[in-house]
Structure formats: C-alpha cells, structure tokens
Coordinates of C-alpha atoms in Angstrom, one line a residue:
Chain U
M1 CA -39.4 7.8 24.5
D2 CA -35.8 7.1 24.7
L3 CA -36.6 3.4 25.2
V4 CA -38.1 3.4 21.7
L5 CA -35.5 5.9 20.1
N6 CA -32.3 4.4 21.3
P7 CA -32.6 1.0 19.6
L8 CA -33.9 2.6 16.4
A9 CA -31.0 5.0 16.5
A10 CA -28.6 2.0 17.1
V11 CA -29.9 0.4 14.1
G12 CA -29.8 3.5 12.0
R13 CA -26.2 3.9 12.8
G14 CA -25.5 0.1 12.1
V15 CA -27.4 0.6 8.3
L16 CA -25.4 3.8 7.8
G17 CA -22.2 2.0 8.7
A18 CA -22.9 -0.8 6.5
C19 CA -23.6 1.5 3.6
R20 CA -20.6 3.3 3.9
T21 CA -18.4 0.1 4.0
V22 CA -20.1 -1.1 0.9
G23 CA -19.7 2.3 -0.8
N24 CA -15.9 2.4 0.4
A25 CA -15.4 -1.0 -1.0
A26 CA -16.9 -0.3 -4.2
L27 CA -15.1 2.7 -4.7
F28 CA -11.9 1.0 -3.9
A29 CA -12.8 -1.7 -6.6
L30 CA -13.6 0.8 -9.1
E31 CA -10.5 2.8 -8.5
A32 CA -8.4 -0.5 -8.8
V33 CA -10.1 -1.6 -11.9
S34 CA -9.3 1.9 -13.6
H35 CA -5.7 1.2 -12.9
L36 CA -5.8 -1.9 -15.2
F37 CA -6.4 0.3 -18.3
R38 CA -3.9 2.9 -17.3
P39 CA -0.1 2.5 -17.7
P40 CA 2.4 1.6 -16.2
F41 CA 1.3 -2.2 -15.9
Y42 CA 2.9 -4.4 -13.5
G43 CA 3.1 -7.8 -15.6
R44 CA 5.5 -9.3 -13.1
L45 CA 3.2 -8.8 -10.1
F46 CA 0.2 -10.0 -12.2
L47 CA 2.1 -13.3 -12.8
K48 CA 3.2 -13.8 -9.2
A49 CA -0.6 -13.4 -8.0
F50 CA -1.9 -15.8 -10.7
L51 CA 0.8 -18.3 -10.0
E52 CA -0.2 -18.1 -6.3
I53 CA -3.7 -18.5 -6.9
A54 CA -3.8 -20.9 -9.9
Y55 CA -0.9 -23.2 -9.3
F56 CA -0.4 -23.0 -5.5
S57 CA -4.1 -23.3 -4.5
L58 CA -4.4 -26.4 -7.0
P59 CA -3.5 -29.2 -4.4
V60 CA -6.1 -28.1 -1.9
V61 CA -8.8 -27.4 -4.6
A62 CA -8.1 -30.7 -6.4
L63 CA -8.4 -32.8 -3.0
T64 CA -11.7 -30.8 -2.2
A65 CA -13.1 -31.5 -6.0
V66 CA -12.1 -35.1 -5.9
F67 CA -13.5 -36.1 -2.3
T68 CA -16.6 -34.1 -3.3
G69 CA -17.2 -36.0 -6.3
M70 CA -16.7 -39.2 -4.6
V71 CA -19.1 -38.3 -1.8
L72 CA -21.6 -37.1 -4.1
V73 CA -21.9 -40.0 -6.2
L74 CA -22.4 -42.3 -2.6
Q75 CA -25.1 -40.1 -1.5
S76 CA -27.2 -39.6 -4.5
Y77 CA -26.7 -43.4 -5.4
T78 CA -28.2 -44.2 -1.9
G79 CA -31.0 -41.6 -2.3
F80 CA -31.7 -42.6 -6.2
A81 CA -31.9 -46.2 -5.4
R82 CA -35.1 -45.6 -3.3
F83 CA -36.7 -44.6 -6.6
N84 CA -35.0 -46.9 -8.8
A85 CA -33.3 -44.1 -10.4
T86 CA -29.7 -44.9 -10.2
G87 CA -29.2 -44.1 -13.8
A88 CA -29.2 -40.4 -13.0
V89 CA -26.3 -40.4 -10.7
A90 CA -24.0 -39.5 -13.2
N91 CA -25.9 -36.6 -14.6
L92 CA -26.7 -35.4 -10.9
V93 CA -23.0 -35.6 -10.2
V94 CA -21.7 -33.7 -13.4
L95 CA -24.5 -31.0 -13.3
S96 CA -23.8 -30.3 -9.2
I97 CA -20.1 -30.2 -9.7
T98 CA -19.8 -27.9 -12.8
R99 CA -22.9 -25.4 -11.9
E100 CA -22.2 -25.2 -8.0
L101 CA -19.8 -27.4 -6.2
G102 CA -16.8 -26.5 -8.3
P103 CA -16.9 -22.9 -8.2
V104 CA -18.2 -22.6 -4.6
L105 CA -16.1 -25.0 -2.9
A106 CA -13.0 -24.0 -4.8
G107 CA -14.1 -20.5 -4.0
L108 CA -14.3 -21.2 -0.6
M109 CA -10.9 -22.9 -0.5
V110 CA -9.2 -20.1 -2.3
A111 CA -11.0 -17.4 0.1
G112 CA -9.4 -19.3 2.8
R113 CA -5.9 -19.3 1.4
I114 CA -5.6 -16.3 -0.9
S115 CA -7.8 -13.7 0.8
A116 CA -5.9 -14.2 4.4
S117 CA -2.7 -14.2 2.4
F118 CA -3.2 -10.9 0.7
A119 CA -4.9 -9.4 3.8
A120 CA -1.7 -10.4 5.9
E121 CA 0.6 -9.2 3.3
I122 CA -0.9 -5.9 2.6
G123 CA -1.8 -5.4 6.0
T124 CA 1.8 -5.7 7.3
M125 CA 2.7 -3.2 4.5
R126 CA 0.2 -0.8 5.7
V127 CA 1.2 -0.9 9.4
T128 CA 4.9 -0.9 8.8
D129 CA 4.7 2.3 6.5
Q130 CA 5.6 0.2 3.3
I131 CA 2.4 1.3 1.5
D132 CA 3.4 5.1 2.5
A133 CA 7.0 4.3 1.2
L134 CA 5.4 3.1 -2.1
T135 CA 3.7 6.5 -2.5
T136 CA 6.9 8.4 -1.8
L137 CA 8.7 6.0 -4.4
S138 CA 6.3 7.4 -6.9
T139 CA 4.2 4.2 -7.4
N140 CA 0.6 4.1 -6.9
P141 CA -0.3 1.7 -4.2
M142 CA -3.6 0.7 -5.8
K143 CA -2.0 0.0 -9.2
Y144 CA 1.2 -1.7 -7.7
L145 CA -0.6 -3.8 -4.9
V146 CA -4.2 -4.3 -5.7
A147 CA -5.0 -4.0 -9.4
P148 CA -2.6 -7.0 -10.4
R149 CA -4.2 -9.2 -7.7
L150 CA -7.7 -8.4 -8.8
L151 CA -6.8 -9.4 -12.3
A152 CA -5.1 -12.5 -11.2
G153 CA -8.1 -13.4 -9.0
A154 CA -10.7 -13.0 -11.9
L155 CA -8.5 -14.9 -14.4
A156 CA -6.9 -17.7 -12.3
M157 CA -10.2 -19.0 -10.9
P158 CA -11.9 -20.1 -13.9
L159 CA -9.0 -22.1 -14.7
L160 CA -8.6 -23.7 -11.2
V161 CA -12.5 -24.4 -11.2
L162 CA -12.1 -26.0 -14.7
V163 CA -9.6 -28.6 -13.1
A164 CA -11.8 -29.1 -10.1
D165 CA -14.7 -29.8 -12.3
V166 CA -12.7 -32.5 -14.3
L167 CA -11.5 -34.0 -11.2
G168 CA -14.5 -33.8 -9.4
V169 CA -16.0 -35.8 -12.2
M170 CA -13.3 -38.4 -12.2
G171 CA -13.7 -38.7 -8.6
G172 CA -17.4 -39.7 -8.9
W173 CA -16.6 -41.9 -11.9
L174 CA -13.9 -43.7 -9.6
I175 CA -16.4 -44.5 -6.8
A176 CA -19.3 -45.3 -9.3
T177 CA -17.1 -47.7 -11.2
L178 CA -15.2 -49.3 -8.6
K179 CA -17.5 -49.5 -5.6
L180 CA -20.9 -49.2 -7.0
G181 CA -20.6 -51.4 -10.0
F182 CA -21.3 -48.9 -12.7
V183 CA -20.0 -49.9 -16.3
S184 CA -17.3 -47.2 -17.0
S185 CA -18.3 -46.3 -20.5
T186 CA -21.8 -46.0 -19.8
Y187 CA -21.5 -43.7 -16.7
L188 CA -19.0 -41.5 -18.7
K189 CA -21.3 -41.3 -21.7
A190 CA -24.3 -40.4 -19.5
T191 CA -22.1 -37.8 -17.9
F192 CA -21.1 -36.1 -21.4
D193 CA -24.4 -36.6 -23.1
F194 CA -26.2 -34.8 -20.5
L195 CA -23.6 -31.9 -19.8
Q196 CA -24.3 -28.9 -21.8
F197 CA -21.9 -25.9 -22.6
D198 CA -23.9 -23.4 -20.8
D199 CA -23.4 -25.5 -17.6
V200 CA -19.7 -25.3 -17.7
V201 CA -19.6 -21.6 -18.8
S202 CA -22.1 -20.7 -16.0
G203 CA -19.9 -22.1 -13.4
L204 CA -16.5 -20.4 -15.1
V205 CA -18.4 -17.2 -14.8
K206 CA -19.2 -17.8 -11.2
A207 CA -15.5 -19.0 -10.6
S208 CA -14.2 -15.5 -12.1
V209 CA -16.7 -13.4 -10.0
F210 CA -15.6 -15.3 -6.7
G211 CA -11.9 -14.9 -7.7
F212 CA -12.3 -11.1 -7.9
I213 CA -14.2 -11.2 -4.8
V214 CA -11.6 -13.0 -2.9
A215 CA -8.8 -10.9 -4.1
L216 CA -10.8 -7.7 -3.4
M217 CA -11.7 -8.7 0.3
G218 CA -8.0 -9.6 0.5
T219 CA -6.7 -6.5 -0.4
W220 CA -9.5 -4.2 0.8
C221 CA -9.2 -5.5 4.3
G222 CA -5.3 -5.3 4.2
Y223 CA -5.1 -2.0 2.8
N224 CA -7.4 -0.5 5.5
S225 CA -6.0 -2.4 8.4
K226 CA -4.9 -0.3 11.3
G227 CA -2.7 -0.6 14.5
G228 CA -0.3 -3.4 14.7
A229 CA -0.3 -7.1 14.8
Q230 CA -3.8 -7.2 16.0
G231 CA -5.0 -4.8 13.4
V232 CA -3.4 -7.3 10.8
G233 CA -5.0 -10.5 12.3
G234 CA -8.4 -8.9 12.5
A235 CA -8.0 -7.6 8.7
T236 CA -7.2 -11.2 8.0
T237 CA -10.2 -12.9 9.9
T238 CA -12.4 -10.1 8.3
A239 CA -11.2 -10.8 4.7
V240 CA -11.7 -14.7 4.9
V241 CA -15.1 -14.5 6.6
T242 CA -16.5 -11.5 4.3
S243 CA -15.3 -13.2 1.0
S244 CA -16.8 -16.6 2.1
I245 CA -20.2 -14.9 2.9
L246 CA -20.2 -13.0 -0.4
I247 CA -19.4 -16.2 -2.4
L248 CA -22.5 -17.8 -1.2
A249 CA -24.6 -14.8 -1.4
L250 CA -23.4 -14.0 -4.8
D251 CA -23.8 -17.7 -5.8
Y252 CA -27.5 -17.3 -5.2
V253 CA -27.8 -14.2 -7.4
L254 CA -25.8 -15.5 -10.3
T255 CA -27.8 -18.8 -10.1
E256 CA -31.1 -16.8 -10.2
M257 CA -29.5 -14.7 -13.2
F258 CA -28.5 -17.9 -15.1
F259 CA -31.0 -20.6 -14.4
A260 CA -34.5 -18.9 -13.2
Q261 CA -37.2 -19.7 -15.1
Chain M
M1 CA -10.8 29.4 -4.3
S2 CA -8.4 31.2 -6.0
G3 CA -7.8 35.0 -5.3
P4 CA -7.2 37.8 -8.0
H5 CA -3.5 38.0 -7.1
D6 CA -2.8 34.2 -6.8
P7 CA -0.4 32.6 -9.4
P8 CA -1.9 30.4 -12.3
Q9 CA -2.0 26.7 -11.0
G10 CA 1.3 24.9 -11.0
Q11 CA 3.3 28.0 -11.4
P12 CA 5.7 29.8 -8.8
A13 CA 4.4 32.4 -6.7
A14 CA 5.5 36.0 -7.4
Q15 CA 8.9 36.5 -6.7
P16 CA 12.0 38.6 -7.4
E17 CA 13.4 38.1 -11.1
A18 CA 16.2 35.9 -11.2
S19 CA 19.2 36.5 -13.6
T20 CA 19.9 33.6 -16.1
E21 CA 23.5 33.7 -14.7
A22 CA 22.3 33.1 -11.3
V23 CA 20.3 30.4 -12.7
N24 CA 22.9 28.7 -14.3
R25 CA 25.2 29.2 -11.3
R26 CA 22.8 27.1 -9.1
A27 CA 22.1 24.5 -11.8
E28 CA 25.7 23.3 -11.5
V29 CA 25.3 22.5 -7.7
L30 CA 21.8 21.4 -7.6
P31 CA 20.9 17.8 -8.0
P32 CA 19.9 16.5 -11.4
N33 CA 16.0 16.3 -10.4
T34 CA 15.7 19.8 -9.9
T35 CA 13.5 21.6 -12.3
Q36 CA 13.7 24.8 -14.0
A37 CA 11.0 26.3 -11.8
S38 CA 13.0 25.2 -8.7
L39 CA 16.2 26.8 -10.2
L40 CA 14.4 29.9 -10.8
A41 CA 12.9 29.8 -7.3
A42 CA 16.3 28.7 -5.5
A43 CA 17.9 31.9 -7.5
A44 CA 15.2 34.2 -6.5
G45 CA 15.5 33.1 -2.8
V46 CA 12.0 31.6 -2.4
P47 CA 12.3 28.9 0.2
K48 CA 12.3 25.1 -0.8
I49 CA 9.4 24.7 1.3
R50 CA 7.1 26.9 3.0
M51 CA 4.1 26.1 5.2
R52 CA 1.4 28.8 6.0
G53 CA -1.4 28.0 8.6
V54 CA -1.7 24.4 7.8
K55 CA -4.2 22.7 10.0
K56 CA -5.1 19.2 10.2
A57 CA -7.6 17.5 12.8
F58 CA -8.4 13.6 12.9
A59 CA -11.6 12.8 14.0
G60 CA -12.2 16.0 15.9
K61 CA -8.6 15.9 17.5
V62 CA -6.5 18.9 16.3
V63 CA -2.9 17.7 15.4
L64 CA -1.9 20.7 13.4
D65 CA -3.0 24.1 14.4
G66 CA -1.8 26.5 11.8
V67 CA 1.8 25.3 11.2
D68 CA 3.9 28.0 9.7
L69 CA 7.3 26.8 8.5
E70 CA 10.2 28.0 6.0
V71 CA 13.0 25.5 4.8
P72 CA 15.6 27.4 2.4
A73 CA 16.9 25.6 -0.6
Q74 CA 19.8 23.3 0.4
S75 CA 19.7 23.8 4.1
S76 CA 18.9 21.1 6.5
M77 CA 15.9 21.7 9.0
V78 CA 15.3 19.5 12.0
I79 CA 11.8 19.6 13.6
L80 CA 11.8 18.5 17.3
G81 CA 8.9 17.9 19.3
G82 CA 7.4 15.5 21.8
S83 CA 5.4 12.6 20.8
G84 CA 1.8 13.3 19.4
S85 CA 3.0 17.1 18.8
G86 CA 2.4 16.7 15.3
K87 CA 5.8 16.2 13.6
S88 CA 5.1 13.3 11.4
V89 CA 1.8 14.7 10.4
T90 CA 3.7 17.9 9.5
I91 CA 6.1 16.0 7.2
K92 CA 3.4 13.8 5.7
S93 CA 1.3 16.8 4.7
I94 CA 4.5 18.2 2.8
L95 CA 4.8 14.5 1.2
G96 CA 0.9 14.5 0.4
L97 CA 0.5 11.3 2.4
V98 CA -1.9 13.5 4.5
E99 CA -4.5 15.9 3.2
P100 CA -4.5 19.0 5.4
D101 CA -7.8 20.7 6.2
E102 CA -6.6 24.2 5.7
G103 CA -3.5 26.1 4.6
V104 CA -1.0 26.4 1.9
I105 CA 2.2 24.2 1.4
E106 CA 4.3 25.6 -1.3
I107 CA 7.5 23.7 -2.9
D108 CA 9.8 26.2 -5.0
G109 CA 6.8 28.7 -4.6
V110 CA 4.1 26.3 -6.2
D111 CA 1.2 25.7 -4.2
V112 CA 1.2 21.9 -4.2
L113 CA -2.3 21.3 -2.4
R114 CA -3.8 23.0 -5.4
L115 CA -1.8 20.9 -8.0
P116 CA -3.6 18.4 -10.4
R117 CA -3.1 14.9 -8.9
R118 CA -0.8 14.1 -12.0
D119 CA 1.4 17.0 -11.3
R120 CA 1.4 16.3 -7.5
E121 CA 2.5 12.7 -8.3
A122 CA 5.4 14.1 -10.5
L123 CA 6.5 16.1 -7.7
G124 CA 7.2 13.0 -5.8
D125 CA 9.9 12.3 -8.3
R126 CA 12.2 15.0 -6.7
I127 CA 11.6 13.8 -3.2
G128 CA 13.3 11.0 -1.2
M129 CA 12.0 9.8 2.3
L130 CA 13.7 7.6 4.8
F131 CA 11.1 6.2 7.2
Q132 CA 11.5 5.6 10.9
N133 CA 11.4 1.7 10.5
G134 CA 13.2 1.7 7.2
A135 CA 10.0 0.6 5.5
L136 CA 12.0 -1.6 3.3
F137 CA 9.9 -4.2 1.3
D138 CA 10.6 -7.4 2.6
S139 CA 9.3 -9.3 -0.6
L140 CA 12.2 -7.7 -2.7
P141 CA 16.1 -8.1 -2.3
V142 CA 17.9 -5.0 -1.2
W143 CA 19.0 -4.1 -4.8
E144 CA 15.4 -3.8 -6.0
N145 CA 14.6 -2.0 -2.8
V146 CA 17.5 0.5 -3.3
C147 CA 16.6 1.0 -7.2
F148 CA 12.8 0.9 -6.7
K149 CA 11.9 4.3 -7.8
L150 CA 14.2 3.9 -10.9
L151 CA 12.7 0.5 -11.9
A152 CA 9.1 1.5 -11.2
Q153 CA 9.7 4.5 -13.7
K154 CA 11.5 2.5 -16.1
R155 CA 14.2 5.0 -16.2
I156 CA 16.7 2.0 -16.1
G157 CA 16.9 -1.6 -16.9
R158 CA 17.0 -4.2 -14.3
A159 CA 20.8 -5.0 -15.3
Q160 CA 21.6 -1.3 -14.9
A161 CA 19.7 -1.1 -11.8
R162 CA 21.8 -3.7 -10.1
D163 CA 25.0 -1.7 -10.9
R164 CA 23.4 1.7 -9.6
A165 CA 22.5 -0.4 -6.5
A166 CA 25.8 -1.2 -5.7
E167 CA 27.0 2.3 -6.3
V168 CA 24.5 3.7 -3.9
L169 CA 25.1 1.1 -1.5
A170 CA 28.9 1.8 -1.5
Q171 CA 28.0 5.6 -0.8
V172 CA 26.2 4.2 2.4
G173 CA 29.3 2.1 3.3
L174 CA 27.8 -1.2 2.3
A175 CA 29.2 -4.1 0.0
A176 CA 27.4 -4.7 -3.3
S177 CA 27.2 -8.3 -2.1
V178 CA 24.4 -6.8 0.4
G179 CA 22.3 -6.2 -2.5
D180 CA 21.5 -9.8 -3.1
L181 CA 20.2 -10.2 0.5
S182 CA 16.5 -9.8 2.0
P183 CA 16.0 -6.9 4.2
S184 CA 15.2 -9.3 6.9
E185 CA 18.5 -10.8 7.0
L186 CA 20.0 -7.4 7.8
S187 CA 20.6 -5.7 11.1
G188 CA 18.8 -2.6 12.2
G189 CA 22.0 -0.4 11.2
M190 CA 22.3 -1.8 7.9
Q191 CA 18.3 -1.4 7.2
K192 CA 18.8 2.0 8.0
R193 CA 21.6 2.4 5.5
V194 CA 19.8 0.6 2.8
A195 CA 16.6 2.8 3.5
L196 CA 19.0 5.6 3.2
A197 CA 20.3 4.4 -0.2
R198 CA 16.8 3.8 -1.3
A199 CA 16.0 7.5 -0.5
I200 CA 19.1 9.0 -2.1
A201 CA 19.1 6.5 -5.3
A202 CA 17.0 8.6 -7.7
R203 CA 18.9 11.9 -6.7
P204 CA 16.3 13.7 -5.3
D205 CA 16.4 17.5 -4.4
I206 CA 14.4 17.2 -1.1
I207 CA 14.9 14.5 1.3
F208 CA 12.8 13.6 4.5
F209 CA 14.1 11.9 7.5
D210 CA 11.9 10.2 10.1
E211 CA 13.5 9.6 13.2
P212 CA 16.9 8.4 11.4
T213 CA 18.6 7.1 14.6
T214 CA 15.6 5.6 16.5
G215 CA 16.5 2.2 17.6
L216 CA 20.2 2.6 17.1
D217 CA 23.2 2.3 19.4
P218 CA 24.8 5.7 19.8
I219 CA 27.9 5.0 17.7
M220 CA 25.8 3.7 14.9
G221 CA 23.1 6.5 15.4
A222 CA 26.5 9.1 14.7
V223 CA 27.4 7.0 11.6
I224 CA 23.8 7.4 10.0
D225 CA 23.9 10.9 10.9
G226 CA 27.3 11.4 9.4
L227 CA 25.8 9.4 6.3
I228 CA 23.1 11.6 6.0
V229 CA 25.0 14.7 6.1
D230 CA 27.5 13.5 3.4
C231 CA 24.8 12.4 1.1
V232 CA 22.6 15.6 1.5
K233 CA 25.8 17.7 0.7
K234 CA 26.8 15.9 -2.1
L235 CA 23.6 15.8 -3.5
G236 CA 23.0 19.5 -2.7
A237 CA 19.5 18.6 -1.6
T238 CA 17.1 20.3 1.1
A239 CA 16.7 18.2 4.0
V240 CA 13.9 18.1 6.7
S241 CA 14.5 15.6 9.6
I242 CA 12.1 15.0 12.6
T243 CA 14.0 13.5 15.7
H244 CA 13.8 13.6 19.4
D245 CA 17.8 12.8 19.6
M246 CA 19.1 16.1 20.4
A247 CA 22.9 14.8 19.6
S248 CA 21.3 13.7 16.1
A249 CA 19.5 17.0 15.9
R250 CA 22.6 19.1 16.4
R251 CA 24.7 16.7 13.9
I252 CA 22.3 16.8 11.1
G253 CA 20.6 20.0 11.3
D254 CA 21.5 23.7 10.2
Q255 CA 18.4 24.9 11.5
A256 CA 15.9 23.7 13.8
A257 CA 12.4 24.2 14.7
M258 CA 10.2 23.1 17.8
I259 CA 6.5 22.0 17.4
Y260 CA 4.2 22.1 20.5
K261 CA 0.6 21.4 20.4
G262 CA 0.4 21.6 16.7
R263 CA 2.2 25.1 16.2
I264 CA 5.7 26.1 15.3
V265 CA 7.0 27.8 18.8
W266 CA 10.4 28.4 18.0
E267 CA 12.8 28.4 15.0
G268 CA 16.5 28.8 15.2
A269 CA 20.1 27.4 14.8
A270 CA 20.4 23.9 15.5
A271 CA 23.8 24.5 17.3
T272 CA 22.0 26.6 19.9
L273 CA 19.7 23.7 21.0
G274 CA 19.8 23.4 24.7
H275 CA 20.8 27.1 25.2
S276 CA 18.6 28.8 22.8
G277 CA 17.0 31.3 25.2
N278 CA 13.4 29.6 24.7
A279 CA 12.4 27.9 27.6
M280 CA 10.2 25.4 25.9
V281 CA 13.2 24.4 23.6
D282 CA 15.8 24.2 26.4
Q283 CA 13.7 22.3 28.6
F284 CA 12.8 19.7 25.7
A285 CA 16.7 19.7 24.6
N286 CA 17.8 19.1 28.2
G287 CA 15.3 16.4 29.0
E288 CA 14.3 18.5 32.0
R289 CA 11.0 17.4 34.0
E290 CA 10.2 21.0 35.2
G291 CA 9.2 23.7 32.6
P292 CA 6.4 25.2 30.7
I293 CA 6.1 21.7 28.7
Q294 CA 3.5 19.7 30.8
M295 CA 3.3 15.9 29.8
E296 CA -0.3 15.2 29.4
L297 CA -1.3 12.1 31.1
R298 CA -4.6 10.4 30.7
R299 CA -6.5 9.8 33.6

C-alpha cells in the first residue's frame, strides 16, 4: 500500500508547495503594487531602476534585435523562395519582430541582466541585515526596495522593446537590400503597409508584463534569500530561470488573448 | 483578546498618577523623540521596556520559552547568553522584526504587539539600532547612511542632512570628510562608528546594540564602548545590548540579564558579572568549561 501512497504523497506535497510559492509571490506582488499608491514615494530610486533597465540594457537588447532581424530575413528568404513568395519577407519580418521576437528576446535578455542584478543586490541586503536595518530606520523595505523596481520594470521595458522593434526591422532591411537584392523603397513600403497599430501595441503590452515579471522575480527571490553567499547565488539563479520560463509561458497566454480567433 | 481590565489599545497600562512637575522635570533630560506617553510612563516609574512570557519557535524549535524582562528608563541593560540562546530573537521581537507566538511586549506601558501596524511603525521613529555587522547601505555614501531616517521621513532636506551627518560623525570621532566615502572604503572600526552615528542621528530614546564590539581589536572595542556610553548618556536614552564580550558588558551595562534556553535565568548589576553568585552566570562570564551550562553538540 505504501508503494502506491508514498509517490502520491510526494506529488501532493509538491503541488501544495508550488501553490504556496505561487500564492506567496502573488501576495508579495500585491503588497508591492499597493505601495505605489501610498506615500512616501521614492522617485530617485524609481529613476535609478528605470535607467538601469532602459538605458544600460540597451546595448545588449539592440544587438539581439539587429542580429535577429538579419537572421530572420535570411531564413525567411530561403524558405519563401521555394514557393516564389519572397515578396512576403518584409511582412513576416515586421510581424515577427513587433509581435513576438522583440518583446520575448528583449525580455529574456533583460531577465538575465536585471533579474540577476536585483536578486543579488536585495539578497545581499537580506543576508547582511540591511533589510532589517531599513525597518529599524522607519522605512518599509517593500516600498523602498520592491515597489520602485516593479514600476520601473513595467514602464522601461516597452521603451526598450520599441527601440528593439525599430532596430530589428532595420537589421532585416539591411540584409534584404545589401545582400538579397531587394529594392529599399519597396521593402520599406511593404513593411509599413502591412504593419498595423495593434501589432505594435500588443508587443508593447507584452513587454510591460515581461518587465514587471522580471523585476518581480528578481526582487522576490532576493527578498526571500537565506544563508550567505550560497543563498544569494541560489536566489540569483532561481530569479533568472523563473523569470525566463514565466516570460515564455505568459507569451503564449498573451498571444492567445490578443490574436486567438 | 482583550481582558476586562486591559487598557485601551495604544494607551499606557494602569500606572501610578504622575505629577505635571515630575513630567516636566523628566522632559528636560529625555531625548527629543520622547512622547508625552513615555514622559508619563517614566515619571510613574513604569519600565521603558517590559517583556512578559514571550515565546517564539521557528519550525518547531523553541527559541524563546517565556522571556520576562524589565528595562528601566534611561538605564543600560546588557543581555548575555551563548550562541543560539535567544538573545537576538529577544531584541528582534522588541524591534518588531520577529512576531512572537505568545506574550506581551510593552514600551512605556503600551502593548506594542497589539498596536495597529501604522502606530507600530511610528514607534520605530523612537528606536535606534546598531547591527552586529553594521548593516550599512553600501549603495549610499556614509553621510546618507547616517541621516537615512531623517531623509526617508523628509524631516530635513539633503543639504541640511549633510551638516547633520558631519555633526553626528564628529560625535563618534570621525571627520566630516568621511561622509563622502562609501561604507566599503572604511575599516571595521570606522564602520562600527558610522553604524553608531546612524543609530543616534535621529535622537532615539531607545537604542539597541547587537554585539557592538564583535570583530574589533580590544582597543577599538573599548573605544566603541566608550562612544556608546557617551552617546547614550548624552541622549538620555535607554539602551539594550547583547554581547559575548564580558569586558564590553561591564563597560556598557548598568544592569545585566542572562538568557539560557530561551529564558531569563538571572538579572543583576553588570558590575557583578563573574562574581554574581549565580553558577551559570559566573561560568559564562569567566569562560569556564565545567559548570551547569553544557554545550550542546550535534552528533
């Protein structure tokens, strides 16, 4: 009997543990968001986090976008040439970049940079008593450390993705005109004629959600880290892995919401 | 649940009537953060801090097993005890960093565990804390660390804060130029001084010191102890320290208490440590291997 019940009990414990973790993360996010509407507000910390995400992540996101656009043109040209449909390359590139690749790849790049950075910084503050020190200095750590970062994540990512969209399309245009012999004006006309406002907006909404998730996972894992250097290292890894998986999972959910027929 | 004789929430417990003259007299010597309630409580002889039957367990492991402790106003209490005996959890419970499972913690006769969250946060304005490792914010320069509470509460502007930081740094024997450095550029002794400056900058009326001399050489330890005594006296504050360092305990403390297995097993004058007549305290204070305290070794 135990042979049957033990694995079931283990599965049950796992499910309960997962539910507890999701619940705790949701409560953490709710509390942090509630602080965005109650003074005092830490504008300086928001700007610092905003700059860290939007400005200092720009080089890595820009490079990712440019190369993705370039590769996408090459791949789609090879594929479409089999059906004499190379005229659709520009359309495919712009849709793929704005709807999917811009937000998802930028999200994954920022997850690696920012989630890790937030988790390591806040985790170190946790294990060196700096978070307790904030409380004794009459400062709510959620309001001071978490809320400004969540807001910065949600607002900075759309800007970053807007830049990534432009650079991704330009990367594609560069290869299409210089290597594949497309006429520049025709390629650009096909790009802008086919692009709709909703395509861009859906990508920016995704970016905002991903930015929030990246900041949430970084701060949550750091805030709950335990032990010393090993604990902080573990929190950093968990933050990056969890935020990356959540970005991919939420990308499906959001795409289903925006575009499912 | 409130009992029929409990005071209203946030009000001092029943106490002898205090005369206005006595209150005014005390107001002259107590720190600026002292409230009317604490003046009344002090004049009436109510302990500054009172813990009754405080219990706390973590994952089934009992850390505090009914702590009873009283700290009179403007006195300096040192809590002694071995590693894992519950010293840190005791002060974290008073600070509100740990929520006790049972018991009562009163400050100026007010049961702080029953206070609404906002009032409890406001209580923090009157409390300073020096952490064992300093816990300085390494993303901020020293002057912002020192005036963090004043800036966070917008009690002063940034320009004023620099002046106030220089003033407090001078009190702990540091030059104003140290204010522009990062905490990581300071030695251990200087970090402790900055942490002390941060603890006293907002002129609290209760200050906690967690192992203030740990990691310092004996001379620097004595210097820090001297600064602590001076600052506490100057502010007229109530101090609670936890330490393993007996020389430090005798220098800082007026009173001492020994915690063992989550209970206070002795209270007395700090000067008597080592010859208190209590076998546990004397074993601990003299660092003897043989005695009633047995080190628990995990097999």
